[in-house]
Coordinates of C-alpha atoms and ligand atoms in Angstrom, one line a residue:
X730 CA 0.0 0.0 0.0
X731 CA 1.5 3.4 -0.7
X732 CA 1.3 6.5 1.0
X733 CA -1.4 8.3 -0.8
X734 CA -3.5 4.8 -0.6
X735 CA -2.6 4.5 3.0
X736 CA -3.6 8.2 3.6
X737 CA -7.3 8.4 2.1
X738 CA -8.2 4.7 3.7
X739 CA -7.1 6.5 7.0
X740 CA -9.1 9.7 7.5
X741 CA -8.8 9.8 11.5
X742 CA -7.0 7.8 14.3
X743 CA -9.6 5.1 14.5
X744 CA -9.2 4.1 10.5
X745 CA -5.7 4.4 10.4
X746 CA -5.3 1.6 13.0
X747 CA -7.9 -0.4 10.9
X748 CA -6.1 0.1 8.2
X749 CA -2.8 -1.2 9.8
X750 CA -4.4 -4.0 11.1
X751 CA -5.6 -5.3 7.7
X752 CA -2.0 -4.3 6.8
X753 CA -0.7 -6.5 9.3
X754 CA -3.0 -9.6 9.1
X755 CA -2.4 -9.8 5.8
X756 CA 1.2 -10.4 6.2
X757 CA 0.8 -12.9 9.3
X758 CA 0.6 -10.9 12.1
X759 CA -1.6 -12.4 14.7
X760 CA -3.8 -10.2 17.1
X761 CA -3.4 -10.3 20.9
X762 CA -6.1 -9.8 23.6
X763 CA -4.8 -8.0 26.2
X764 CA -7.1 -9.6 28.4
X765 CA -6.2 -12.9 28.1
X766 CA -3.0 -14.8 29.4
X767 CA 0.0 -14.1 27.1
X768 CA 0.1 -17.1 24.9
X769 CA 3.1 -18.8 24.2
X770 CA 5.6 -17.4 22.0
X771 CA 8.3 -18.7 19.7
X772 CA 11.1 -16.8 18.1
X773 CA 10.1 -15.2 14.8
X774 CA 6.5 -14.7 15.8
X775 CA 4.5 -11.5 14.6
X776 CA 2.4 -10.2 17.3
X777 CA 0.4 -7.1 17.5
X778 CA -1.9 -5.4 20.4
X779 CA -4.1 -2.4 20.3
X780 CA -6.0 -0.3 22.7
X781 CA -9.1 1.6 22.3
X782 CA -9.5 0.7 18.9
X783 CA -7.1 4.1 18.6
X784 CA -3.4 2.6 19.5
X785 CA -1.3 0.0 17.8
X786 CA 2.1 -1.9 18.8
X787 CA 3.3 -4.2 16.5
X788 CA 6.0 -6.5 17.1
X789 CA 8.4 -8.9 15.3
X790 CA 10.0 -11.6 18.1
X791 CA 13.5 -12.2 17.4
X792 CA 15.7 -15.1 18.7
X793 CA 18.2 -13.6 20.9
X794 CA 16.8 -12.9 24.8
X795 CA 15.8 -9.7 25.2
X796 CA 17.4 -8.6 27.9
X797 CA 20.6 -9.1 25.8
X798 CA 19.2 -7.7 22.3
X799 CA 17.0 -5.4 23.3
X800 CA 14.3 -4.0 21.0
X801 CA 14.7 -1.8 18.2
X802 CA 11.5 0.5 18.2
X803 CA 9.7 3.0 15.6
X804 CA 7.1 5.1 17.2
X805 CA 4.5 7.4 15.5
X806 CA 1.1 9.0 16.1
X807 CA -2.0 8.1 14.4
X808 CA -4.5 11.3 15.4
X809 CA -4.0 14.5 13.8
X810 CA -5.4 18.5 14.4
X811 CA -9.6 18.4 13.4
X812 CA -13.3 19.3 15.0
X813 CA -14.9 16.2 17.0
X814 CA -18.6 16.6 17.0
X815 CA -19.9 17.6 20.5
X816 CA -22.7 15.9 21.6
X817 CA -26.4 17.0 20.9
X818 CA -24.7 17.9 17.9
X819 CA -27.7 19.6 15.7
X820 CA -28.5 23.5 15.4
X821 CA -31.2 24.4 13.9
X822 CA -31.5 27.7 12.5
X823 CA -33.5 29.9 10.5
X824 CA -35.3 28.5 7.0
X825 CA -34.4 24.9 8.5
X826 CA -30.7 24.8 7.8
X827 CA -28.9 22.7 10.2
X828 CA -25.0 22.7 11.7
X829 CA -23.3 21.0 13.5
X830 CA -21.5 21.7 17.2
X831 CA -18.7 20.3 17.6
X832 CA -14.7 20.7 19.4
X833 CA -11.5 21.5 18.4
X834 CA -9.0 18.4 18.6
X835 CA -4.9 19.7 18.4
X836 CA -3.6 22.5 17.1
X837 CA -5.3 22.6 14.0
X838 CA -4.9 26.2 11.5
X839 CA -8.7 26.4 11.3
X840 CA -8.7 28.7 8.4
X841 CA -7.4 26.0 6.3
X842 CA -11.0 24.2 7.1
X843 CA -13.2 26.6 5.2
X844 CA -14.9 25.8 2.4
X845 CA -13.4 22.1 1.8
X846 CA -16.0 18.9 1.4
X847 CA -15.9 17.7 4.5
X848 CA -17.2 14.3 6.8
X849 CA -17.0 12.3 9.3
X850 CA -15.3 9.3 10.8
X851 CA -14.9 7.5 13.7
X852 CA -16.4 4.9 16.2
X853 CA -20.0 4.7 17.0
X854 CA -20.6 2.5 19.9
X855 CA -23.4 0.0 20.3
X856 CA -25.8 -1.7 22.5
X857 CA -25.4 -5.1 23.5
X858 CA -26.9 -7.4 26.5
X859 CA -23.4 -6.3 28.3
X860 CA -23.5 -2.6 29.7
X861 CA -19.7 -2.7 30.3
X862 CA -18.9 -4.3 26.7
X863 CA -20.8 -2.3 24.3
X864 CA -19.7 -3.1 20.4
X865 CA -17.6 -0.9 18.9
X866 CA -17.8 0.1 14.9
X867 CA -16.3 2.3 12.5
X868 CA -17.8 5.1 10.2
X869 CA -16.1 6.1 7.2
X870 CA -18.9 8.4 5.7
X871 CA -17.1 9.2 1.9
X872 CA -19.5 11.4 1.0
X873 CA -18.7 14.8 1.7
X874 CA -21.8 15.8 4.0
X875 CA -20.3 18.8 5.7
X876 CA -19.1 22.2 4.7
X877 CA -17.5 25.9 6.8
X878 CA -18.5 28.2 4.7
X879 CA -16.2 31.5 4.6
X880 CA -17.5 34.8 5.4
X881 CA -17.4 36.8 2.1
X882 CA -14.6 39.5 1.9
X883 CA -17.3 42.0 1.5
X884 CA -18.3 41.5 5.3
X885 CA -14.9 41.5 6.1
X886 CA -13.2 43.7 4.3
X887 CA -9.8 43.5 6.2
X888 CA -9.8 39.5 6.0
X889 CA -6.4 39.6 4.2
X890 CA -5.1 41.7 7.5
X891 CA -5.1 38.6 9.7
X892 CA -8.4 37.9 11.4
X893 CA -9.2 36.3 14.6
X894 CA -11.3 33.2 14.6
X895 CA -13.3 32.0 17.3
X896 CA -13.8 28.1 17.6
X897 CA -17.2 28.4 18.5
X898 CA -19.0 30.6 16.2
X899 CA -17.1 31.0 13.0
X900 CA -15.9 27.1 12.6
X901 CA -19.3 25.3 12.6
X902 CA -19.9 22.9 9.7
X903 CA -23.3 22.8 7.6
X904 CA -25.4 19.9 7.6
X905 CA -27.9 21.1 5.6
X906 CA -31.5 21.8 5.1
X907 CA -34.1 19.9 6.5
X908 CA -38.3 21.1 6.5
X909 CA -38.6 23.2 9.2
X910 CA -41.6 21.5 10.8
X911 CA -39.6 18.1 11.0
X912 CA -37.5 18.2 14.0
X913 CA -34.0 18.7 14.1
X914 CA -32.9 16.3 16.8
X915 CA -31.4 13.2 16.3
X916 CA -30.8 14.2 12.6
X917 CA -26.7 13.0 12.8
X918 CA -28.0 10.1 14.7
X919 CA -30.6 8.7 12.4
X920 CA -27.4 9.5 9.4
X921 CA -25.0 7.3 11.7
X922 CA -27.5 4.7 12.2
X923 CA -28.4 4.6 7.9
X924 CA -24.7 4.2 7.4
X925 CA -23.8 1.6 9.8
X926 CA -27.3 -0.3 9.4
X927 CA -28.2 0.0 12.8
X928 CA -31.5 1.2 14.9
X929 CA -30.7 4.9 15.9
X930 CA -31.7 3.5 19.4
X931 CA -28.8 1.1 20.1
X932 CA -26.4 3.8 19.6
X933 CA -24.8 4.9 22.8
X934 CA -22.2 7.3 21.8
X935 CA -19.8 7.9 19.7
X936 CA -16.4 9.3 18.7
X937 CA -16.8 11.2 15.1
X938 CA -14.3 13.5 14.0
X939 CA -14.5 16.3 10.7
X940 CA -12.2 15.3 7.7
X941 CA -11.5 16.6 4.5
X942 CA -12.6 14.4 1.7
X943 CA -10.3 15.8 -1.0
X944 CA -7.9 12.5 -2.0
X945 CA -4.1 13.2 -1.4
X946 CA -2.3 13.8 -4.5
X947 CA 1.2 14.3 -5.8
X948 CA 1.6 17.9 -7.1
X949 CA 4.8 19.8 -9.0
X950 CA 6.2 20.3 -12.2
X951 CA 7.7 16.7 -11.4
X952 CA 5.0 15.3 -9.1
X953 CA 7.9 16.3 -6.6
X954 CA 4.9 16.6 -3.8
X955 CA 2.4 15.1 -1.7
X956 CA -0.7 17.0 -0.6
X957 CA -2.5 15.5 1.8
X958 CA -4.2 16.2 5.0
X959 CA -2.5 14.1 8.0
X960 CA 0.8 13.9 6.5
X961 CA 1.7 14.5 10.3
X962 CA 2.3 11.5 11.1
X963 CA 0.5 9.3 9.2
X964 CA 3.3 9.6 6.8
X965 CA 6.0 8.0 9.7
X966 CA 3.6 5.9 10.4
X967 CA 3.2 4.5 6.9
X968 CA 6.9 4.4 7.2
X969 CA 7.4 2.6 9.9
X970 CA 4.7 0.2 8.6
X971 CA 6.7 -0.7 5.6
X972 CA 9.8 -1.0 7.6
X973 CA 8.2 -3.7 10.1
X974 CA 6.9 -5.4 6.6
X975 CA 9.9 -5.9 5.3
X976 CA 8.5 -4.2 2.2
X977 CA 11.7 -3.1 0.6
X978 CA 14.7 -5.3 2.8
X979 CA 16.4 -7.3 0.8
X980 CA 16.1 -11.0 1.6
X981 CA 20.0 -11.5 2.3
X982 CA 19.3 -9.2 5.4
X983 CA 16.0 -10.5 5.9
X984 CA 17.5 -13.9 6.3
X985 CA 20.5 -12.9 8.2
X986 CA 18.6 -11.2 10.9
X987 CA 16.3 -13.2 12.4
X988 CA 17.9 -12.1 16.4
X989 CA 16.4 -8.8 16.2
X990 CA 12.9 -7.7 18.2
X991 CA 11.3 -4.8 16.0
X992 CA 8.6 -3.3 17.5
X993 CA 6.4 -0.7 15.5
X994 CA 4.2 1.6 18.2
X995 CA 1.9 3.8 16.7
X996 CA 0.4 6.0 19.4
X997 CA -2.9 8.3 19.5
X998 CA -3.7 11.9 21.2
X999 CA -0.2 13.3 20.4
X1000 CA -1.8 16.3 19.3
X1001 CA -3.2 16.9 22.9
X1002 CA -0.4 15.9 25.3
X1003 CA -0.4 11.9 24.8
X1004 CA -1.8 11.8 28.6
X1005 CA -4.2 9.1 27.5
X1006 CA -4.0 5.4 28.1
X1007 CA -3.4 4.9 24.4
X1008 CA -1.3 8.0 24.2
X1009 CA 2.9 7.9 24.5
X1010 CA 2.5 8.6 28.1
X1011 CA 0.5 5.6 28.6
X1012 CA 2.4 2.2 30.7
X1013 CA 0.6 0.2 27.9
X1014 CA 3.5 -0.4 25.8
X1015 CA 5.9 -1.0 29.1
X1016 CA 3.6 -3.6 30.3
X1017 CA 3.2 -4.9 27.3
X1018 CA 6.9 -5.1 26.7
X1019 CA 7.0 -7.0 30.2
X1020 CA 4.6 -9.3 29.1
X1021 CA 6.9 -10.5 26.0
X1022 CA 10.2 -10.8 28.0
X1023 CA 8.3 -13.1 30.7
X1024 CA 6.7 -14.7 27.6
X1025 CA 10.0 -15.3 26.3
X1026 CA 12.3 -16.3 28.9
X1027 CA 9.3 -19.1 29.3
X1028 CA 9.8 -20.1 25.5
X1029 CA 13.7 -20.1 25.6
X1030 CA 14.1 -21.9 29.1
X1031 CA 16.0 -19.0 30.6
X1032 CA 17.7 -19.6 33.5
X1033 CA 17.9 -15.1 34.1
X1034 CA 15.4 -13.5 36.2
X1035 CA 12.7 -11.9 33.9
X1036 CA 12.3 -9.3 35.8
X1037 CA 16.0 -8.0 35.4
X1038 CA 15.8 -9.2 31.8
X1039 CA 12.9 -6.3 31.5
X1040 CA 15.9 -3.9 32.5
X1041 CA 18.7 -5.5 30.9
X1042 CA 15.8 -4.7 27.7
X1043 CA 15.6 -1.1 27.9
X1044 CA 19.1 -0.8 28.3
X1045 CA 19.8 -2.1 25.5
X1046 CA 17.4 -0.8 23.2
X1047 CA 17.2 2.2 20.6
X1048 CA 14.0 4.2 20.1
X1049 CA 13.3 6.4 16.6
X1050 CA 10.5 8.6 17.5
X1051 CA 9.3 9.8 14.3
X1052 CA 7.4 13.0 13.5
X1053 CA 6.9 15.2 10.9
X1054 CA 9.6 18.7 11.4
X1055 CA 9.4 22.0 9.6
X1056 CA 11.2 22.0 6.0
X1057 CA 12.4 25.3 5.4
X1058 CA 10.0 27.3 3.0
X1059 CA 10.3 29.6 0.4
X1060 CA 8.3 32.5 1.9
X1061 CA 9.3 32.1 5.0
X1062 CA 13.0 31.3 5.3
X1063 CA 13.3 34.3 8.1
X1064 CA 11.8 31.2 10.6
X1065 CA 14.4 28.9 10.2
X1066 CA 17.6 29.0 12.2
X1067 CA 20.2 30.8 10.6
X1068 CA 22.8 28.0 10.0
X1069 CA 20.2 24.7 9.6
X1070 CA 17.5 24.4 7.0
X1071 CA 16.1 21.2 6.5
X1072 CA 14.5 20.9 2.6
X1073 CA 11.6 19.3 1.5
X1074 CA 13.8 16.2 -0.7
X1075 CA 16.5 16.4 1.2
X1076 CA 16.1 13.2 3.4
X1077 CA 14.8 12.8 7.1
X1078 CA 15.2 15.4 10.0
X1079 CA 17.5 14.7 13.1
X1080 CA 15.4 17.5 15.6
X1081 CA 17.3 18.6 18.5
X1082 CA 16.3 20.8 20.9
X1083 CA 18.2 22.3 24.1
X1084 CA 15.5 22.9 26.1
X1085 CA 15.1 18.9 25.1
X1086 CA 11.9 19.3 23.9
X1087 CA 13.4 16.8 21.5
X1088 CA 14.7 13.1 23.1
X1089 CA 17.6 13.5 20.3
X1090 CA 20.9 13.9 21.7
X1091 CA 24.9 13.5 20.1
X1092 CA 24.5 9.9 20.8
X1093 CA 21.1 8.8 19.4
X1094 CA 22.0 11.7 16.8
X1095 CA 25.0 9.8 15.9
X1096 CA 22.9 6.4 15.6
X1097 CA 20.3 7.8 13.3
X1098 CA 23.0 9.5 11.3
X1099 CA 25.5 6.3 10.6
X1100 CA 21.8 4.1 10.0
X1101 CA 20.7 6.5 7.0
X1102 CA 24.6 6.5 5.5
X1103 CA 24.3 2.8 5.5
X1104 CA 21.0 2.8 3.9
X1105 CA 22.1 5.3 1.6
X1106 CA 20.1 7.9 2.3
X1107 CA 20.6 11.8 2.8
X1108 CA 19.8 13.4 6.1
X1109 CA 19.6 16.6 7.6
X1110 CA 19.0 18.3 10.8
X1111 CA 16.6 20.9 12.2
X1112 CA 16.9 23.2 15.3
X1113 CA 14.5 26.1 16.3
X1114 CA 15.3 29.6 15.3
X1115 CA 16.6 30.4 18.8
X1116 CA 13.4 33.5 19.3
X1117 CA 10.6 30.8 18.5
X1118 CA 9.4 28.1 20.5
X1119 CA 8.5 25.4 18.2
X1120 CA 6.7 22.2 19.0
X1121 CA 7.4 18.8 20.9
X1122 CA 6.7 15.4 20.4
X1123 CA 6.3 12.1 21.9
X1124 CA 9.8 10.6 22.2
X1125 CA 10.6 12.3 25.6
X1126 CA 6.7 11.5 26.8
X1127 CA 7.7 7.6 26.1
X1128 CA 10.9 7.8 27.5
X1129 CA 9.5 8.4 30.8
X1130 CA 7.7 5.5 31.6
X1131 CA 10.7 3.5 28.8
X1132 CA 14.2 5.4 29.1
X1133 CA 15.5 4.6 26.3
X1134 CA 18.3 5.9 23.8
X1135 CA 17.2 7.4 21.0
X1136 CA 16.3 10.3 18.3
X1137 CA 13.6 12.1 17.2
X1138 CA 13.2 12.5 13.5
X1139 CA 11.1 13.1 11.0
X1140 CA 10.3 14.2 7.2
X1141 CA 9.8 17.7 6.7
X1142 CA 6.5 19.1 5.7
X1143 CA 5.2 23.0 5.1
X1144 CA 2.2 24.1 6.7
X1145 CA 2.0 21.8 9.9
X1146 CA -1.8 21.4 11.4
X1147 CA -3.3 22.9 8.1
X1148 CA -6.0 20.4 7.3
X1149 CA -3.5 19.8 4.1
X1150 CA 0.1 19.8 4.2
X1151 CA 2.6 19.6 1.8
X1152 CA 5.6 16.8 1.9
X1153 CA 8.5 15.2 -0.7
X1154 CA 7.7 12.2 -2.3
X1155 CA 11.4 11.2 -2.3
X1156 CA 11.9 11.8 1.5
X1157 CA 9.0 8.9 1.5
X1158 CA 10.9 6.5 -0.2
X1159 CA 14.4 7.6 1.8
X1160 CA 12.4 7.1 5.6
X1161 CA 11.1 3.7 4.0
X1162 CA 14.8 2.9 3.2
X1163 CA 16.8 4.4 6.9
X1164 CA 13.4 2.2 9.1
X1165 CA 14.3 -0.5 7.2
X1166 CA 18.2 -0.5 7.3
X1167 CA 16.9 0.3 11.2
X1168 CA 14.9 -2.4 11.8
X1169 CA 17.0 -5.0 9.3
X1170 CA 20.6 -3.9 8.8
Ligands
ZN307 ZN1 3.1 15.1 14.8

């Protein structure tokens, strides 16, 4: 599956870790329910877990112990800035024209929202004979459904000034038009319930989330682009998806290494602090990760205590934390720090950070660095412009509750959080190559 594929089949967190899982199953991965015992594992296995329906950790056993290999780990975040519909969602106004209320999610630059064909997607939850176990489903509506119209220039004459935008008035989407004697309640519900084939009464809630139904596409005078919405970071994600996949190693490596744990963790709710328990912050992956060395020392008759194994493992593992960064763009070069300006085609972004917003430092620098000269591939680093703040990511967040070495990198991209960004095609196919000499070299 390739990018722009992976992209429109994954138009908010919950879909994009559907579409990994179909990824997955399809090349033998095998599903594991955390609530059950850990089954019995045997060196070369392909596990994956995910929680909430909105995190994924994918994992390829190797042969060696764990506490003695360690794991080599890609993480990435599968939610990105956009409006979740509040609930009682329906306004009614005047001559029966409907919109909708609904949230911001992330950082999102909400201008970039107006006047695209928009819908929904997400989970709607169901009624069963179990009040603690309701059934979960997606929605993927494709039809565009939704629209925020602008405000024409002619009632805002100084729109091209800069204007201020408030999140609660001027960013509501358009239903439509219903006949203003039929009642406006229940209208999103009775759509959920069309498109899923359900009674509107056995839904119990739900969480839906605007996107922009416009398909990604390449643009340039050489198809040197992607636009997209979600770029960040379903693009590392993709990434680290084809790495874990094996997509593009070559066979001699794929043969030699057959020692190595890879693990693949694709977390959700980065945009809003990842303090969820499916979010970086989360012990989910750590107890996960315990789970596997007990499982193993079990399967390999290891005579070392599992519980110093579990150190003995994050010790001797590396961590690539991979998010999008700023590329340095051509109106805007002033924002870029004087001496470093990462380009769109110019390979993945090392991000450092003194303040160490950043997990990068010289030695996990120097790791990444020597991984993407033996894979070939160009790389390039980006620091803040020392009088702007910038952003953070999830590499630190993780490393709290998992200290490991490590690096954050990512592919540059122009306009971060608009609802579409702009990325390289090559720096795709060079990510692909430096997870997979990663993971595989
Ligand atoms: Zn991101």
């Amino acid at each position: 599956m390739n990018l722009i594929q992976f992209l429109n089949s994954s138009p908010v967190n919950y879909l994009a870790v559907a579409t990994l899982e179909e990824q997955l199953q399809a090349a033998g991965f095998r599903k594991i329910d955390p609530t059950m015992p850990m089954p019995d594992v045997r060196p070369g296995d392909k596990l994956y877990f995910t929680k909430n329906d909105s995190s994924l950790y994918a994992i390829r056993l190797g042969s060696k112990p764990l506490g003695e290999s360690g794991i080599r780990i890609i993480c990435a975040h599968c939610d990105s800035p956009t409006f979740r519909i509040k609930p009682n969602p329906e306004i009614l106004m005047e001559k029966g024209f409907v919109k909708l209320n609904t949230e911001i999610y992330g950082g999102a630059i909400m201008s970039t929202w107006f006047d695209r064909p928009l819908s929904l997607a997400g989970r709607v939850m169901l009624r069963t004979s179990d009040p603690l176990h309701p059934q979960t489903r997606l929605l993927h509506i494709k039809e565009p459904i939704l629209i925020i119209p602008n405000l024409a220039i002619h009632f805002n004459r100084q729109v091209n000034d800069g204007v201020k935008l408030s999140k609660q008035k001027d960013m509501l989407p358009v239903l439509g038009i219903i006949d203003e004697e039929l009642c406006a309640d229940n209208l999103l519900l009775n759509e959920i319930a069309k498109n899923l084939d359900v009674a509107p009464e056995d839904i119990l809630d739900f969480d839906l989330y605007l996107y922009d139904t416009t398909p990604a596409c390449e643009v340039g005078l050489n198809k040197e682009f992607i636009s997209a919405g979600r770029l960040d970071d379903l693009s590392m994600v993709h990434a680290g998806l084809q790495a874990m996949l094996g997509s593009v190693a070559d066979n001699k490596k794929k043969n030699q290494n057959q020692e190595q744990t890879m693990v693949l963790a694709i977390f959700d709710n980065e945009e809003t602090g990842s303090g969820t328990k499916q979010g970086a912050g989360s012990p989910f992956l750590a107890q996960v990760l315990q789970r596997l060395v007990l499982a193993q020392s079990k399967a390999l008759g290891l005579t070392t205590n599992p519980f110093d194994d579990f150190y003995r493992m994050i010790e001797n593992s590396f961590m690539v934390s991979a998010d999008n960064a700023h590329a340095w763009h051509p109106n805007y070069g002033e924002k870029m720090d004087p001496t470093n300006h990462p380009v769109l085609g110019g390979g993945p972004i090392i991000k450092v950070n003194a303040a160490q917003k950043y997990a990068s430092d010289a030695d996990g620098a120097a790791v990444f660095s020597e991984i993407c000269r033996r894979a070939g591939v160009p790389y390039q680093r980006f620091v803040n412009h020392s009088d702007i703040a910038g952003g953070s990511t999830l590499g630190n967040i993780l490393t709290s509750s998992l200290p490991f070495r490590g690096v954050d990198m990512g592919n540059g991209v122009w306009g971060m959080h608009s609802i579409r960004e702009t990325g390289s095609v090559k720096d795709q196919e060079y990510v692909i190559k430096a997870f997979t000499e990663f993971f595989w070299g």
